[in-house]
Amino acid sequence: MLFSKNLLSDSIKNLALLLIFTFIFTNQAWADDGYRLWLKYNRIQNASMRAAYSKSFNFIAVSGNSDILNSAAKELQTGLTAMLGKPVQIVKNPLNNQNGVILSVSAGIASGDGYSIGMRGGNTVITAPKDAGVLYGSFALLRHLQQHLPVEKVAGQSSPKIQLRMLNHWDNPEGTIERGYAGSSLWKWYELPETVDPRYTDYARANASIGINGTVVNNVNASARFLTAEYLPKVAALAGIFRKYGIKTYLSIHFAAPKTLGGLKTSDPLDPEVRKWWTEKTKEIYRAIPDFGGFLVKANSEGEPGPQDYGRTHADGTNMLAEALAPFDGVVIWRAFVYKADPTADRFKAAYEEFAPLDGKFAKNVIVQVKNGPIDFQPREPFSPLFGNMPGTPLGMEFQLTQEYTGFATHWVYEAPLFKECLDADTYVHGKGSTVARIIDGSLHNYPLTCIAGVANTGSDRNWTGHPMAQANWYAFGRLAWDHTLSPEAIAREWTQLTLTTEDKDVSTISDIMLRSREIYVDYNTPLGLSRPWTGSHYAPEPWQNRSSRPDWTAIYYHRADTLGLGFDRTATGSNALQQYRPEASRAWLRAETCPLPYLLWFHHIPWSQNLNSGRSLWDELCHRFYTGADSVRWMQKQWAGVKSSVDPAIHADVTGRLMKQHKEAIWWRDAWVLYLQTFSRKPIPTIYPAPGRTLQEVKEIVNSYLMR
Amino acid sequence: MLFSKNLLSDSIKNLALLLIFTFIFTNQAWADDGYRLWLKYNRIQNASMRAAYSKSFNFIAVSGNSDILNSAAKELQTGLTAMLGKPVQIVKNPLNNQNGVILSVSAGIASGDGYSIGMRGGNTVITAPKDAGVLYGSFALLRHLQQHLPVEKVAGQSSPKIQLRMLNHWDNPEGTIERGYAGSSLWKWYELPETVDPRYTDYARANASIGINGTVVNNVNASARFLTAEYLPKVAALAGIFRKYGIKTYLSIHFAAPKTLGGLKTSDPLDPEVRKWWTEKTKEIYRAIPDFGGFLVKANSEGEPGPQDYGRTHADGTNMLAEALAPFDGVVIWRAFVYKADPTADRFKAAYEEFAPLDGKFAKNVIVQVKNGPIDFQPREPFSPLFGNMPGTPLGMEFQLTQEYTGFATHWVYEAPLFKECLDADTYVHGKGSTVARIIDGSLHNYPLTCIAGVANTGSDRNWTGHPMAQANWYAFGRLAWDHTLSPEAIAREWTQLTLTTEDKDVSTISDIMLRSREIYVDYNTPLGLSRPWTGSHYAPEPWQNRSSRPDWTAIYYHRADTLGLGFDRTATGSNALQQYRPEASRAWLRAETCPLPYLLWFHHIPWSQNLNSGRSLWDELCHRFYTGADSVRWMQKQWAGVKSSVDPAIHADVTGRLMKQHKEAIWWRDAWVLYLQTFSRKPIPTIYPAPGRTLQEVKEIVNSYLMR
């Protein structure tokens, strides 16, 4: 006998103690800093569930060999090993083995980037027509297991409805991010290409896990740097990593680069030398990055150069670039975000007026990228009237994930309802059911190219997005880009299960907060169709802002408050912007009486005392929204406090702090608007609400703190 | 019998396997991302050493109760538990126990912030006159154990030579860092005070571990925001964390704040309303932060407002603030970094000319903070002639840790030799041995206040400093601030042992690289006394830069290259700046024949063909330096490759990448200078060196990439 009984017991005791100690210590070191996003792969604590899963996943077999397939196998290995608490090997040949995952590229029911998962010969088989589909299927399997769903139920197939599912990074060469609230840029341009941050791979994994297949690495207010021989190898180093996860790399370009970089006398898109310069530059890019995606362009917009500088049209500029990219199957994504500084015009109408007449004039490899609303990523906007009005030109969607107008990193706003509201909006251009989603996915106008982009909310912060809950916006964007029929609720539940807890009750509580969060924000921030695209700090309330370098960069241009009332008349008695919509789409909006309250002040100038269909006067309804909105943050706090036991303590504490700040700032917004608008309405705040504990001047002073140099 | 033999064996086997698996997995998750700095507390692998240590550290007993003592006990617990692999408890009363650590505050041989460590009654006893001293002693003990030194040898005492040992953060309110190369600011101003990043505590721990006891959280180009009622609670939240680690919080102030923030008509320091405003504002600050340290001021410097705007002197401005701070024992730290845009003047002389006449005119609680050299943190400068020339005014030292002029985050430059060169420089103001260090530590002029500051190189990058090896500069600064008699070599070895490896041979190899790194950088970047304080990108070589908004922001102002020769004549035939030094200090510098080569072009305009005491002509010597400097990066690469087996793979790969970049850029600098200077010297590059593989124009084009918008 090798051990005496006592020795044995002692050995076991010591081992067990050490194990417990290691475990405690490990857990401490692993306090959740949010870095792992929704790819946590936590060990499944329920032993019988773990055992059940374990039986089905003894190996991963890859038939075929490619970087993307290897990424899929590696991810499965990482995920399964961690969740099951046992090593899972990657094998080349499954032979007749059972109870493994088999990855295989072959034509099947799934199309495009799609995949199907099925059970065959005792194995879980992921097949797809393309490598990328296998990768997406692998992530789908992992997602399924992370949600603790039955193995058998994973079978099925899924294909994305939109071809190009992209992030747009507004990252500058010096490392800052325009409208970024999560630290500095992920891309370390000074260090590339020699030093390659391991984080680039985790970024690619996160994107691939939700089906994102393209990324524009630099700001649309673009530096020409990225087109230089010095920078292309840097971009290529990133592209080399992204490629392994099925992600194509794109660049924002500076339209005047032929002059500033090429030394030409002009950047006129019809000039042969200019066209030659772009052709050569494009060839150079493809030599460095053979699968380069194409160019994103902000031209003749907010001071950026463009074809109009030479008397040419947007189509002229676009088509020049399209011609250079066409031999390589590259695309031009041309932004429709344009507006002139005309005090008599309505910025709402500008994009339509400039672009609708150009419909059909763009080359085949062009996408015109349209922001969801006609102005600029406000907390709520009607859908852009361009959607549906360019049947001959593929229109791409541009959503904003980064919370420029929705509270930076201190307000919890789940954006899926905002995205969905736009996607589900009916343009009526081919009768009822002509939703924006059906325009974007190409089904309505048979677009040959389809595209959806999210302005990224990522940065160098350890948790990627600043506010831990803002990870859900990145996630939801990817999921909706893949399948716009998913509901915000389903995505919220899914994300919560992957990221925070699998406790059913708490999943419901958290997704409840998420689903109400945007409406709460709108209520205290911009209720009833107010908007806030003023200059200054986009962090602080400034409805009084009335001076700027251009009229449409003031607050008063938008809300039009006066002693009579509030709101922008966009009916026939006003700017008549509503005429840009189909009558069926705008019918309800045309009359104040029928206009849904969330859109009221977008379209009408309403007298302060006018009774709304809520039964309250405009003034009272405004007060009601501002007050109940701010109060609702307390509700969010209480709900969040209730899930403390099942959420990681570090994340729980972090969000608790942010909710405190959010409440304080919600009251700040409420007070700013109410006190400011009161100078016009000259009405009392309904007595059921406490009067603001400060004067308008005092509120302004706080705002001024944030405007000081 | 509870278990059958087989069952028992199986249990042990399973436990052991799980343990091994957990261990492997844990180690993977702990791949070194540099976050833990020099506070790694890795488990001691050598079992007998671990056992020996374990015997001595069974508990930690704290006599007394304070936040700082708790921090000390907690740090010891964290460190000992991790290094020894066993739980070590904190107890209130050691009774007659032996083999523990006892922390106690009591007068002893150590003074000020000092501590002593001794063995008493079988325990390791750390005593100090102040709580902070106990904390420093605790870190000293941990440092000792991390270096695997014998327990007995830890006994001794140490007291810092300088009172205020500070970091200056050039961090802006929006999260950017002026001259920062490691991501964005650590301080999340929008989220404070409600959300408190756990990283603030780790920042404080790191500083306390090397004796730093003050931090200026905002840029010297200061926003007035930080003085507002909105921002003071944010600053107070940081101060509340730093306080627990013995660190006082300071603010940079905007001198015009009485106007811009207070709404006064003037910021004239002699105006009674202005004085009252500062008095009230200071009281408000101390209400929020009772142990607030004081103000750092950049005034009448590079466009910042100051007392001279009102015809007052620096002393007038300083003393106004000093008066407001005096009741609270706060200090004013006033920067001497001033110079006028006068093309006929020598910027070298400006600080001396403005400040030396004011000696003795400053209030008691004022420190004048002087950069180590007369210009601006160049890779090598002579010491500032102010040192020694203000016996009646405490002069503080300002070093720059962030690598503004030493290669951002892509060049490995260990700065301790640079700091030490200045500290050891002899001013001769009280005869031989009147070193700069003895001025700074107050011993030469009996300063009542002593201060040393480092412009921080920290940022939000996971590894804090961008270049992993730049952590050593933070570390070395702290260690020298505590004890300027330490050698750069000792600090390099110590840091390497704590941070990278305890393998003796590899410690030597790495510290060898470190000790040579700055000289190598100077050789390829600014040899023989060249300098580079030009505007534009401080990243790229631009010796040709000849246009700017002011003459002293061009390159040609400094190097004065012409067809005759190179260098700035600062002897009597030139600007006569050398007259600002004592004759004994400047004797060797006065004549080109005796001037040490590293300082030659700082003081002399030397003909291209003039033979130097190296035996080479100026031109040949320049070529020699540029070429051997760039070549030496290859040597660094080889040495670094040799330590691969004992350094964490992630860190090794990261530094390997950076060394590749450094080599590429060293050649870029070499080519830029050689090709540019050749247009004046009209001499061939010595044939032993390969000609640059590109033209001057081509080099400029690469530089231009980094200057593009």
CSV table of C-alpha atoms in Angstrom, one decimal, chain B residues 479-637:
chain,number,residue,atom,x,y,z
B,479,ARG,CA,14.0,56.1,-6.4
B,480,LEU,CA,16.3,59.1,-7.2
B,481,ALA,CA,13.8,61.5,-5.7
B,482,TRP,CA,14.1,59.5,-2.5
B,483,ASP,CA,17.8,59.1,-2.6
B,484,HIS,CA,19.8,60.8,-5.3
B,485,THR,CA,23.0,59.0,-4.3
B,486,LEU,CA,21.7,55.8,-5.8
B,487,SER,CA,23.4,54.8,-9.0
B,488,PRO,CA,21.5,54.3,-12.3
B,489,GLU,CA,23.0,50.9,-12.4
B,490,ALA,CA,21.7,49.8,-9.0
B,491,ILE,CA,18.2,51.1,-9.9
B,492,ALA,CA,18.3,49.4,-13.3
B,493,ARG,CA,19.2,46.1,-11.7
B,494,GLU,CA,16.6,46.5,-9.0
B,495,TRP,CA,13.8,47.4,-11.4
B,496,THR,CA,14.7,44.6,-13.7
B,497,GLN,CA,14.6,42.1,-10.9
B,498,LEU,CA,11.2,43.3,-9.7
B,499,THR,CA,9.8,43.6,-13.2
B,500,LEU,CA,11.3,41.2,-15.7
B,501,THR,CA,13.5,38.5,-14.3
B,502,THR,CA,15.6,37.4,-11.3
B,503,GLU,CA,18.0,35.4,-13.5
B,504,ASP,CA,21.3,37.1,-12.6
B,505,LYS,CA,22.9,36.9,-16.1
B,506,ASP,CA,19.8,38.3,-17.7
B,507,VAL,CA,19.5,41.0,-15.1
B,508,SER,CA,23.0,42.1,-16.1
B,509,THR,CA,22.2,41.9,-19.8
B,510,ILE,CA,19.1,44.0,-19.5
B,511,SER,CA,20.6,46.6,-17.2
B,512,ASP,CA,23.5,46.8,-19.6
B,513,ILE,CA,21.1,47.8,-22.4
B,514,MET,CA,19.4,50.2,-20.1
B,515,LEU,CA,22.6,51.9,-19.1
B,516,ARG,CA,23.8,52.4,-22.6
B,517,SER,CA,20.4,53.2,-24.1
B,518,ARG,CA,20.4,57.0,-23.5
B,519,GLU,CA,23.9,57.4,-25.0
B,520,ILE,CA,22.9,55.4,-28.0
B,521,TYR,CA,19.8,57.6,-28.5
B,522,VAL,CA,21.9,60.8,-28.2
B,523,ASP,CA,24.3,59.4,-30.7
B,524,TYR,CA,21.8,58.9,-33.5
B,525,ASN,CA,19.4,61.7,-32.4
B,526,THR,CA,21.4,64.8,-31.2
B,527,PRO,CA,25.1,64.0,-30.8
B,528,LEU,CA,27.8,66.4,-29.8
B,529,GLY,CA,25.5,68.9,-28.2
B,530,LEU,CA,22.9,69.2,-31.0
B,531,SER,CA,19.3,69.8,-29.8
B,532,ARG,CA,15.8,69.6,-31.3
B,533,PRO,CA,13.3,71.8,-29.6
B,534,TRP,CA,11.6,72.6,-32.9
B,535,THR,CA,7.8,72.8,-33.4
B,536,GLY,CA,6.0,70.4,-35.7
B,537,SER,CA,6.0,66.7,-34.8
B,538,HIS,CA,8.4,66.0,-31.9
B,539,TYR,CA,8.3,62.5,-33.3
B,540,ALA,CA,10.1,63.1,-36.5
B,541,PRO,CA,13.5,64.6,-37.5
B,542,GLU,CA,13.1,68.1,-38.9
B,543,PRO,CA,16.5,69.8,-38.6
B,544,TRP,CA,15.6,71.8,-41.8
B,545,GLN,CA,12.6,73.4,-40.0
B,546,ASN,CA,13.0,77.1,-40.5
B,547,ARG,CA,9.6,78.7,-40.3
B,548,SER,CA,7.4,79.1,-37.2
B,549,SER,CA,5.4,81.6,-35.4
B,550,ARG,CA,8.5,82.6,-33.5
B,551,PRO,CA,12.2,82.3,-34.2
B,552,ASP,CA,13.0,80.1,-31.2
B,553,TRP,CA,10.6,77.5,-32.4
B,554,THR,CA,12.6,76.7,-35.5
B,555,ALA,CA,15.4,74.1,-35.8
B,556,ILE,CA,17.9,76.5,-37.4
B,557,TYR,CA,17.8,78.8,-34.3
B,558,TYR,CA,19.4,76.0,-32.3
B,559,HIS,CA,21.9,74.2,-34.5
B,560,ARG,CA,23.0,77.3,-36.6
B,561,ALA,CA,24.4,75.2,-39.4
B,562,ASP,CA,26.0,77.2,-42.2
B,563,THR,CA,28.7,76.6,-44.7
B,564,LEU,CA,31.4,77.4,-42.2
B,565,GLY,CA,30.3,75.0,-39.4
B,566,LEU,CA,27.8,74.0,-36.8
B,567,GLY,CA,26.7,74.9,-33.3
B,568,PHE,CA,25.6,77.8,-31.1
B,569,ASP,CA,28.4,80.1,-29.9
B,570,ARG,CA,27.5,80.8,-26.3
B,571,THR,CA,31.0,82.1,-25.4
B,572,ALA,CA,31.9,85.8,-25.1
B,573,THR,CA,32.1,86.0,-28.9
B,574,GLY,CA,28.5,84.8,-29.0
B,575,SER,CA,25.6,85.0,-26.6
B,576,ASN,CA,27.9,84.7,-23.6
B,577,ALA,CA,25.4,82.5,-21.9
B,578,LEU,CA,28.4,80.7,-20.3
B,579,GLN,CA,28.9,83.7,-18.1
B,580,GLN,CA,25.8,82.6,-16.2
B,581,TYR,CA,27.9,79.7,-14.7
B,582,ARG,CA,30.6,79.9,-12.1
B,583,PRO,CA,34.0,80.1,-13.9
B,584,GLU,CA,35.0,76.7,-12.4
B,585,ALA,CA,31.9,75.1,-13.7
B,586,SER,CA,32.2,76.5,-17.2
B,587,ARG,CA,36.0,76.5,-17.5
B,588,ALA,CA,36.2,73.4,-19.7
B,589,TRP,CA,33.2,74.5,-21.7
B,590,LEU,CA,34.6,77.9,-22.6
B,591,ARG,CA,37.1,76.7,-25.1
B,592,ALA,CA,36.3,74.3,-27.9
B,593,GLU,CA,39.6,72.5,-27.4
B,594,THR,CA,38.7,71.5,-23.8
B,595,CYS,CA,34.9,71.3,-24.1
B,596,PRO,CA,33.8,67.7,-23.6
B,597,LEU,CA,32.4,66.5,-26.9
B,598,PRO,CA,28.9,65.8,-25.6
B,599,TYR,CA,28.5,69.5,-24.9
B,600,LEU,CA,30.5,70.9,-27.8
B,601,LEU,CA,27.8,72.3,-30.1
B,602,TRP,CA,25.8,73.6,-27.1
B,603,PHE,CA,28.6,76.2,-26.7
B,604,HIS,CA,30.6,76.5,-29.9
B,605,HIS,CA,30.2,77.1,-33.6
B,606,ILE,CA,32.7,74.6,-34.9
B,607,PRO,CA,34.1,74.6,-38.5
B,608,TRP,CA,33.3,71.4,-40.3
B,609,SER,CA,36.9,70.4,-40.8
B,610,GLN,CA,38.1,71.3,-37.3
B,611,ASN,CA,39.8,68.4,-35.6
B,612,LEU,CA,38.2,67.3,-32.4
B,613,ASN,CA,40.0,65.6,-29.5
B,614,SER,CA,38.6,62.3,-30.8
B,615,GLY,CA,41.0,62.6,-33.6
B,616,ARG,CA,38.2,63.1,-36.1
B,617,SER,CA,37.0,66.3,-37.8
B,618,LEU,CA,33.7,67.6,-36.7
B,619,TRP,CA,32.0,66.3,-39.8
B,620,ASP,CA,33.6,62.9,-39.5
B,621,GLU,CA,32.8,62.7,-35.8
B,622,LEU,CA,29.1,63.6,-36.5
B,623,CYS,CA,28.9,60.8,-39.1
B,624,HIS,CA,30.6,58.5,-36.7
B,625,ARG,CA,28.1,59.2,-34.0
B,626,PHE,CA,25.0,59.0,-36.2
B,627,TYR,CA,26.1,55.8,-37.7
B,628,THR,CA,27.4,54.0,-34.6
B,629,GLY,CA,24.4,55.2,-32.7
B,630,ALA,CA,21.9,53.7,-35.2
B,631,ASP,CA,24.0,50.5,-35.4
B,632,SER,CA,24.0,50.2,-31.7
B,633,VAL,CA,20.2,49.6,-31.8
B,634,ARG,CA,21.2,46.3,-33.5
B,635,TRP,CA,23.3,45.5,-30.4
B,636,MET,CA,20.3,46.3,-28.2
B,637,GLN,CA,18.2,43.9,-30.3
